[in-house]
Coordinates of C-alpha atoms in Angstrom, one line a residue:
M1 CA 132.3 154.1 275.5
W2 CA 132.1 157.1 273.8
K3 CA 135.9 157.1 273.0
I4 CA 135.5 153.8 271.8
A5 CA 132.7 155.2 269.5
A6 CA 135.2 158.0 268.5
L7 CA 137.7 156.2 267.6
A8 CA 135.9 153.9 265.7
L9 CA 134.2 156.2 263.6
T10 CA 137.7 158.3 263.1
L11 CA 139.2 154.3 262.0
C12 CA 136.4 154.3 259.8
A13 CA 136.9 157.1 257.5
F14 CA 140.8 156.9 257.4
A15 CA 139.2 153.2 256.0
L16 CA 136.7 155.1 253.4
S17 CA 139.4 158.2 252.9
Q18 CA 142.9 156.5 251.2
R19 CA 141.4 152.1 250.7
T20 CA 139.0 149.9 252.2
P21 CA 140.4 147.0 252.9
V22 CA 137.0 144.1 252.0
Q23 CA 136.1 144.6 248.9
R24 CA 132.8 145.4 247.7
P25 CA 131.2 143.1 246.4
D26 CA 129.5 145.4 244.2
A27 CA 132.4 146.8 242.6
P28 CA 133.5 146.6 239.1
P29 CA 136.0 143.7 238.5
L30 CA 139.4 145.9 237.2
A31 CA 138.4 147.7 241.0
V32 CA 140.5 144.3 242.8
P33 CA 144.5 145.2 243.3
G34 CA 146.9 143.5 240.5
T35 CA 149.4 140.4 242.0
H36 CA 152.2 143.5 241.8
A37 CA 153.4 144.0 245.6
V38 CA 153.9 147.6 245.6
G39 CA 157.0 150.5 246.4
V40 CA 156.5 154.0 246.9
R41 CA 159.6 155.8 247.1
T42 CA 159.9 160.0 247.1
L43 CA 162.0 162.3 244.4
Q44 CA 163.4 165.4 244.9
L45 CA 163.8 166.5 241.0
T46 CA 165.5 170.1 239.5
D47 CA 164.7 170.9 236.0
P48 CA 167.9 173.4 235.6
A49 CA 166.3 174.7 232.5
R50 CA 164.0 176.4 234.2
G51 CA 166.0 176.3 238.3
R52 CA 162.5 174.8 239.7
G53 CA 162.7 172.1 242.4
L54 CA 159.5 169.2 241.8
T55 CA 159.1 167.2 244.5
V56 CA 157.7 163.7 243.0
E57 CA 156.2 160.2 244.8
V58 CA 156.9 157.7 242.8
W59 CA 154.9 153.9 243.5
Y60 CA 155.8 150.8 241.8
P61 CA 156.1 147.4 241.3
A62 CA 158.1 145.8 244.3
R63 CA 159.9 143.0 245.2
R64 CA 157.7 140.9 247.9
A65 CA 160.1 139.9 250.3
A66 CA 160.2 140.3 254.4
G67 CA 162.6 142.9 255.2
A68 CA 162.7 146.2 256.8
A69 CA 160.5 148.0 254.4
Q70 CA 157.0 149.6 256.3
P71 CA 153.7 150.4 254.9
A72 CA 153.7 154.5 254.0
V73 CA 151.8 156.7 255.8
Y74 CA 150.9 160.0 253.5
K75 CA 151.1 163.6 254.6
G76 CA 149.1 166.1 252.9
V77 CA 147.3 169.4 253.0
V78 CA 143.3 170.0 252.2
G79 CA 142.9 173.1 252.6
S80 CA 143.9 174.3 256.4
V81 CA 144.2 171.1 257.4
E82 CA 147.2 168.7 257.6
F83 CA 146.8 165.0 257.9
N84 CA 148.4 161.2 257.5
L85 CA 146.7 159.1 255.3
P86 CA 147.9 155.0 256.3
G87 CA 148.9 153.2 252.9
Q88 CA 149.2 150.0 251.2
A89 CA 152.5 150.4 249.5
L90 CA 155.7 149.2 251.2
R91 CA 158.3 152.7 251.6
D92 CA 161.1 152.6 249.4
A93 CA 161.3 148.7 248.9
A94 CA 163.4 146.8 246.4
P95 CA 161.9 147.6 242.3
E96 CA 160.8 144.9 240.7
T97 CA 163.1 143.8 237.6
G98 CA 161.8 144.1 233.7
K99 CA 160.6 147.3 232.4
F100 CA 156.8 149.2 233.6
P101 CA 154.6 151.6 231.5
L102 CA 155.7 154.9 233.2
L103 CA 152.5 157.1 234.1
V104 CA 152.5 160.5 235.4
Y105 CA 149.7 162.6 237.6
S106 CA 148.9 165.9 237.6
H107 CA 147.0 167.3 240.5
G108 CA 144.8 170.0 241.0
Q109 CA 145.1 173.7 241.8
P110 CA 145.5 173.9 244.6
G111 CA 146.6 170.3 245.4
S112 CA 149.0 168.3 246.2
R113 CA 150.8 164.6 245.1
Y114 CA 148.4 162.7 247.5
Q115 CA 145.3 163.5 246.1
S116 CA 144.8 160.5 244.6
A117 CA 147.6 158.4 246.2
Y118 CA 145.5 155.0 247.1
L119 CA 144.8 155.5 242.7
M120 CA 148.3 155.6 242.5
E121 CA 149.0 152.6 244.8
H122 CA 146.1 150.3 242.5
L123 CA 147.4 151.2 239.1
A124 CA 151.1 150.9 240.7
S125 CA 150.0 147.0 242.0
R126 CA 148.4 146.7 238.1
G127 CA 152.1 146.9 236.5
F128 CA 152.9 150.4 236.2
V129 CA 155.2 152.8 237.6
V130 CA 153.1 155.9 238.6
A131 CA 154.5 159.2 239.5
A132 CA 152.3 161.8 241.1
I133 CA 154.0 165.2 241.1
D134 CA 154.0 168.7 243.9
H135 CA 153.5 170.8 241.4
T136 CA 155.0 174.4 242.6
G137 CA 153.2 177.1 242.9
S138 CA 150.2 175.1 242.9
L139 CA 149.4 173.9 245.9
Y140 CA 147.7 174.5 249.4
R141 CA 151.1 176.4 251.2
D142 CA 152.7 178.0 248.0
L143 CA 149.5 179.1 245.8
T144 CA 148.9 182.9 245.0
Q145 CA 146.7 184.7 242.4
P146 CA 149.8 185.1 239.4
A147 CA 150.5 181.6 239.9
Y148 CA 147.6 180.3 238.2
V149 CA 148.7 181.9 235.4
T150 CA 152.4 180.8 235.0
S151 CA 151.1 177.1 236.6
L152 CA 149.2 177.5 232.3
V153 CA 153.3 177.2 231.4
D154 CA 155.3 175.2 234.6
R155 CA 153.0 172.4 234.6
P156 CA 152.6 171.0 231.7
L157 CA 156.8 171.5 231.2
D158 CA 157.1 169.6 235.1
V159 CA 154.9 166.9 233.2
L160 CA 157.0 166.2 230.4
F161 CA 160.3 167.2 233.1
V162 CA 158.8 164.0 234.9
L163 CA 158.2 162.0 232.2
G164 CA 162.0 162.3 231.4
Q165 CA 163.9 162.1 234.8
V166 CA 161.8 159.0 236.7
P167 CA 163.2 156.2 234.3
K168 CA 166.9 157.3 235.8
S169 CA 165.5 156.7 239.2
V170 CA 163.4 154.7 238.8
P171 CA 164.6 151.9 235.8
S172 CA 162.4 149.7 235.9
A173 CA 160.0 152.6 234.5
D174 CA 159.6 152.9 230.6
G175 CA 159.2 156.3 230.0
D176 CA 159.0 155.6 226.3
T177 CA 155.4 154.1 227.0
A178 CA 153.4 156.8 229.2
G179 CA 150.4 157.6 230.4
L180 CA 149.1 160.8 231.6
I181 CA 146.5 161.3 234.5
G182 CA 145.3 164.9 235.1
Y183 CA 142.9 166.4 237.7
S184 CA 141.1 169.6 237.3
Y185 CA 144.4 172.0 236.3
G186 CA 146.2 168.7 236.1
G187 CA 143.5 168.0 233.1
Y188 CA 144.8 171.2 231.6
S189 CA 148.8 170.2 232.3
V190 CA 147.9 166.8 230.5
L191 CA 146.3 167.7 227.9
N192 CA 148.4 170.4 226.4
A193 CA 152.1 168.1 227.6
A194 CA 150.2 165.7 225.4
G195 CA 149.8 168.5 222.1
A196 CA 146.5 170.5 223.0
G197 CA 148.5 173.9 223.1
I198 CA 146.2 177.3 224.2
E199 CA 144.5 178.9 220.9
R200 CA 143.9 182.3 221.5
A201 CA 140.7 182.6 218.4
G202 CA 138.9 179.4 220.4
L203 CA 139.5 181.1 223.5
E204 CA 137.9 184.5 222.1
Q205 CA 134.6 183.6 220.7
Y206 CA 134.6 181.3 223.6
C207 CA 134.5 184.6 226.5
Q208 CA 132.3 186.5 222.7
K209 CA 129.3 184.4 224.0
A210 CA 130.3 183.0 227.8
G211 CA 130.2 187.2 228.7
N212 CA 134.3 186.3 230.1
E213 CA 133.3 183.8 232.7
G214 CA 135.6 181.2 234.3
P215 CA 138.5 180.5 232.3
C216 CA 138.2 183.9 230.5
F217 CA 140.6 185.0 233.5
L218 CA 143.7 184.6 230.9
L219 CA 142.5 186.7 227.6
P220 CA 144.9 189.2 229.5
F221 CA 148.4 187.2 230.0
L222 CA 147.8 185.7 226.5
A223 CA 150.9 187.0 225.6
Q224 CA 152.8 186.2 228.0
V225 CA 151.6 182.2 227.8
E226 CA 151.5 181.6 224.5
P227 CA 155.0 182.0 223.3
Q228 CA 155.9 178.8 225.1
R229 CA 152.8 176.4 225.9
G230 CA 150.2 178.2 222.8
A231 CA 149.4 176.2 219.9
R232 CA 151.9 177.1 217.7
A233 CA 155.1 176.0 219.9
V234 CA 153.4 172.9 221.8
R235 CA 153.7 169.5 220.4
P236 CA 152.6 166.0 221.1
D237 CA 155.3 164.2 222.6
P238 CA 155.8 160.8 221.1
R239 CA 156.5 159.5 224.8
V240 CA 152.5 159.6 225.4
K241 CA 150.8 157.5 224.3
A242 CA 147.4 157.7 226.3
V243 CA 145.9 160.4 228.5
F244 CA 143.2 160.4 231.2
V245 CA 141.8 163.4 231.8
I246 CA 139.4 163.7 235.8
A247 CA 137.2 167.0 235.6
P248 CA 139.3 168.9 233.0
Y249 CA 139.1 172.7 233.9
G250 CA 139.6 175.5 231.5
A251 CA 138.7 173.9 227.8
P252 CA 137.8 176.9 226.4
W253 CA 141.9 177.6 226.6
Y254 CA 142.5 175.4 224.2
Y255 CA 139.2 174.3 221.9
G256 CA 141.0 175.3 219.0
S257 CA 143.5 172.4 219.6
L258 CA 141.6 170.1 220.8
P259 CA 140.9 167.8 217.0
R260 CA 144.7 168.0 216.7
L261 CA 144.8 165.2 219.6
E262 CA 145.2 162.1 218.2
V263 CA 146.1 159.5 221.7
P264 CA 143.6 157.7 223.2
L265 CA 141.5 159.9 225.4
F266 CA 139.5 158.8 229.1
V267 CA 137.1 161.7 230.2
A268 CA 135.7 161.3 233.9
V269 CA 133.3 164.3 234.5
G270 CA 130.6 164.8 236.9
E271 CA 128.0 166.4 235.6
E272 CA 126.8 168.7 238.1
D273 CA 130.6 169.4 238.3
D274 CA 130.2 173.9 239.2
V275 CA 133.8 174.1 239.0
A276 CA 134.7 172.9 235.9
T277 CA 131.5 172.8 233.9
Y278 CA 129.8 170.2 232.2
A279 CA 129.0 171.5 229.0
R280 CA 132.0 173.7 228.8
D281 CA 134.5 171.2 230.2
G282 CA 134.4 168.0 230.2
L283 CA 131.8 167.0 227.8
E284 CA 133.6 169.7 225.0
V285 CA 137.0 167.7 225.4
Y286 CA 135.1 164.9 224.8
R287 CA 133.8 166.0 221.6
R288 CA 136.3 167.9 220.2
A289 CA 139.4 165.9 220.8
G290 CA 140.8 163.9 217.5
S291 CA 141.2 160.7 219.5
K292 CA 140.5 157.6 217.3
A293 CA 139.9 155.6 220.5
K294 CA 138.2 158.6 223.7
Y295 CA 135.7 158.1 226.5
L296 CA 133.2 159.7 227.9
L297 CA 132.3 158.7 231.5
T298 CA 129.4 160.7 233.3
L299 CA 128.8 160.7 237.0
E300 CA 125.3 161.8 237.6
G301 CA 125.0 164.2 240.6
A302 CA 128.7 164.8 240.5
R303 CA 130.3 167.4 241.2
H304 CA 134.2 168.6 241.1
N305 CA 135.6 166.3 243.5
P306 CA 135.1 162.3 242.7
F307 CA 137.8 160.8 242.7
V308 CA 139.9 162.5 244.9
V309 CA 140.9 161.6 248.7
C310 CA 139.2 163.6 251.5
P311 CA 140.7 163.0 255.3
P312 CA 138.5 163.2 258.4
E313 CA 140.9 166.0 259.2
A314 CA 138.6 167.9 256.8
R315 CA 135.3 167.4 258.1
A316 CA 136.2 170.1 260.5
N317 CA 136.1 173.0 258.6
P318 CA 133.4 173.1 255.7
E319 CA 135.4 175.4 253.6
D320 CA 138.3 172.7 253.8
F321 CA 135.4 169.6 253.2
E322 CA 133.8 171.3 250.4
R323 CA 137.2 171.0 248.3
C324 CA 137.1 166.9 248.6
W325 CA 133.7 165.8 249.1
E326 CA 130.7 164.9 247.3
P327 CA 127.2 165.4 248.7
V328 CA 125.5 162.8 246.7
W329 CA 128.5 159.8 246.0
D330 CA 129.6 157.7 247.9
K331 CA 133.6 157.6 248.0
E332 CA 134.1 154.1 247.7
R333 CA 132.2 153.5 245.1
L334 CA 134.1 156.5 243.2
F335 CA 137.3 154.9 244.0
D336 CA 136.2 151.8 243.1
L337 CA 135.3 153.4 239.6
A338 CA 138.3 155.4 239.1
R339 CA 140.7 151.8 240.1
H340 CA 138.7 150.4 237.2
F341 CA 138.1 152.6 234.5
T342 CA 142.0 154.0 235.0
A343 CA 143.5 150.3 234.9
A344 CA 141.0 149.1 232.2
F345 CA 142.1 152.4 229.8
F346 CA 145.9 151.9 230.4
Q347 CA 146.0 148.4 230.8
H348 CA 144.2 148.0 226.8
H349 CA 146.0 150.8 225.1
L350 CA 149.3 151.3 226.5
K351 CA 150.0 147.2 227.3
G352 CA 147.4 146.0 224.9
D353 CA 145.2 143.7 226.6
A354 CA 142.3 142.9 225.3
Q355 CA 140.4 141.7 227.9
A356 CA 140.3 145.2 229.6
G357 CA 139.0 146.7 227.0
Q358 CA 135.8 145.0 227.0
Y359 CA 135.7 147.1 230.1
L360 CA 135.3 149.8 228.2
E361 CA 132.5 149.3 226.4
P362 CA 129.0 151.3 227.2
G363 CA 127.3 148.5 228.1
L364 CA 129.5 148.4 231.4
P365 CA 130.0 144.7 230.8
G366 CA 131.5 143.1 234.5
F367 CA 128.9 145.7 236.6
R368 CA 126.0 144.3 238.6
P369 CA 122.8 145.4 237.1
R370 CA 122.0 147.6 240.4
A371 CA 125.4 148.8 240.7
R372 CA 125.6 150.7 236.8
V373 CA 123.1 152.8 238.2
G374 CA 124.0 156.9 237.7
I375 CA 127.1 156.0 235.3
R376 CA 127.3 156.7 231.3
L377 CA 129.7 155.8 229.8
E378 CA 130.0 156.5 225.5
H379 CA 132.9 155.1 223.1
G380 CA 133.6 157.7 220.3
R381 CA 135.5 155.7 217.4

């Protein structure tokens, strides 16, 4: 009997870690999957300019046809734990014809391209091609201390390189109508790729007041990174039309550049984040950004990991568990929020979907009254 119970608990944990088959009755409207079948394939890319290899996972609208395609299993790592997550996408399924906006996802540090696989599948079902990067040197298996500095240059360049390469392998990807998604260090990566360069004066001013905490580790290395990713070197990329950041880390690096950011911006943050702190990072990214359309989603009581997968294997080690779990929030509900707000944001700003735009209003339209608890949405114009 205990074996049956253990198996049931494991299957339940798998469902919560990736995707729940039965839609919750309190799920917001755009958490429901879209009309497209989803395919997934793995690309091995090399940037010849840097001699840098990247593994990229691409999810895309796929043809609905019976055949040999099998649901994907995502093999990833959280800390010291390896895991297998069953997905919904069909491995190497034939893509649909037509063109779909391209989204590029940049993971945390350390992290992996499967960190939010459920979200990538959801967005593909709603008519996007989504590419998630394994940033070499920023993975659990290969992260080193020097990479915390070198990745400030490499990661935004990875994002821009992948934007240009994915449409060559997946012709349905519209690389000229692109959005970026970044979590934690990935938040910096996509904001920098979108034009928010590292800016010395703002960082020095912050560190003088804050006592050289957190992001101030960069100060001795500014001469190393400024020539390539500093405010004078970085320019907006016309392909990038919208940016969605989750718990963005290191905002003082680009405080002074944020007013020059003009593309639509969505910032999703936990109010109790103890890594990318609310007041220093997420709130200031929202306040300082020059975007005419910008949004701030505050999750009351949430820490740093609201939208990342936490596989059941991570429960065996408290340190690994803390890398991905949330102490207060229900992960199933958090994943529905991620699905809903990313879909609303990108459908509105990349596809011109006015109805989706209605779900970006502060009153949380479409939410059941009791499901609004703990959620604040602000809209700056």
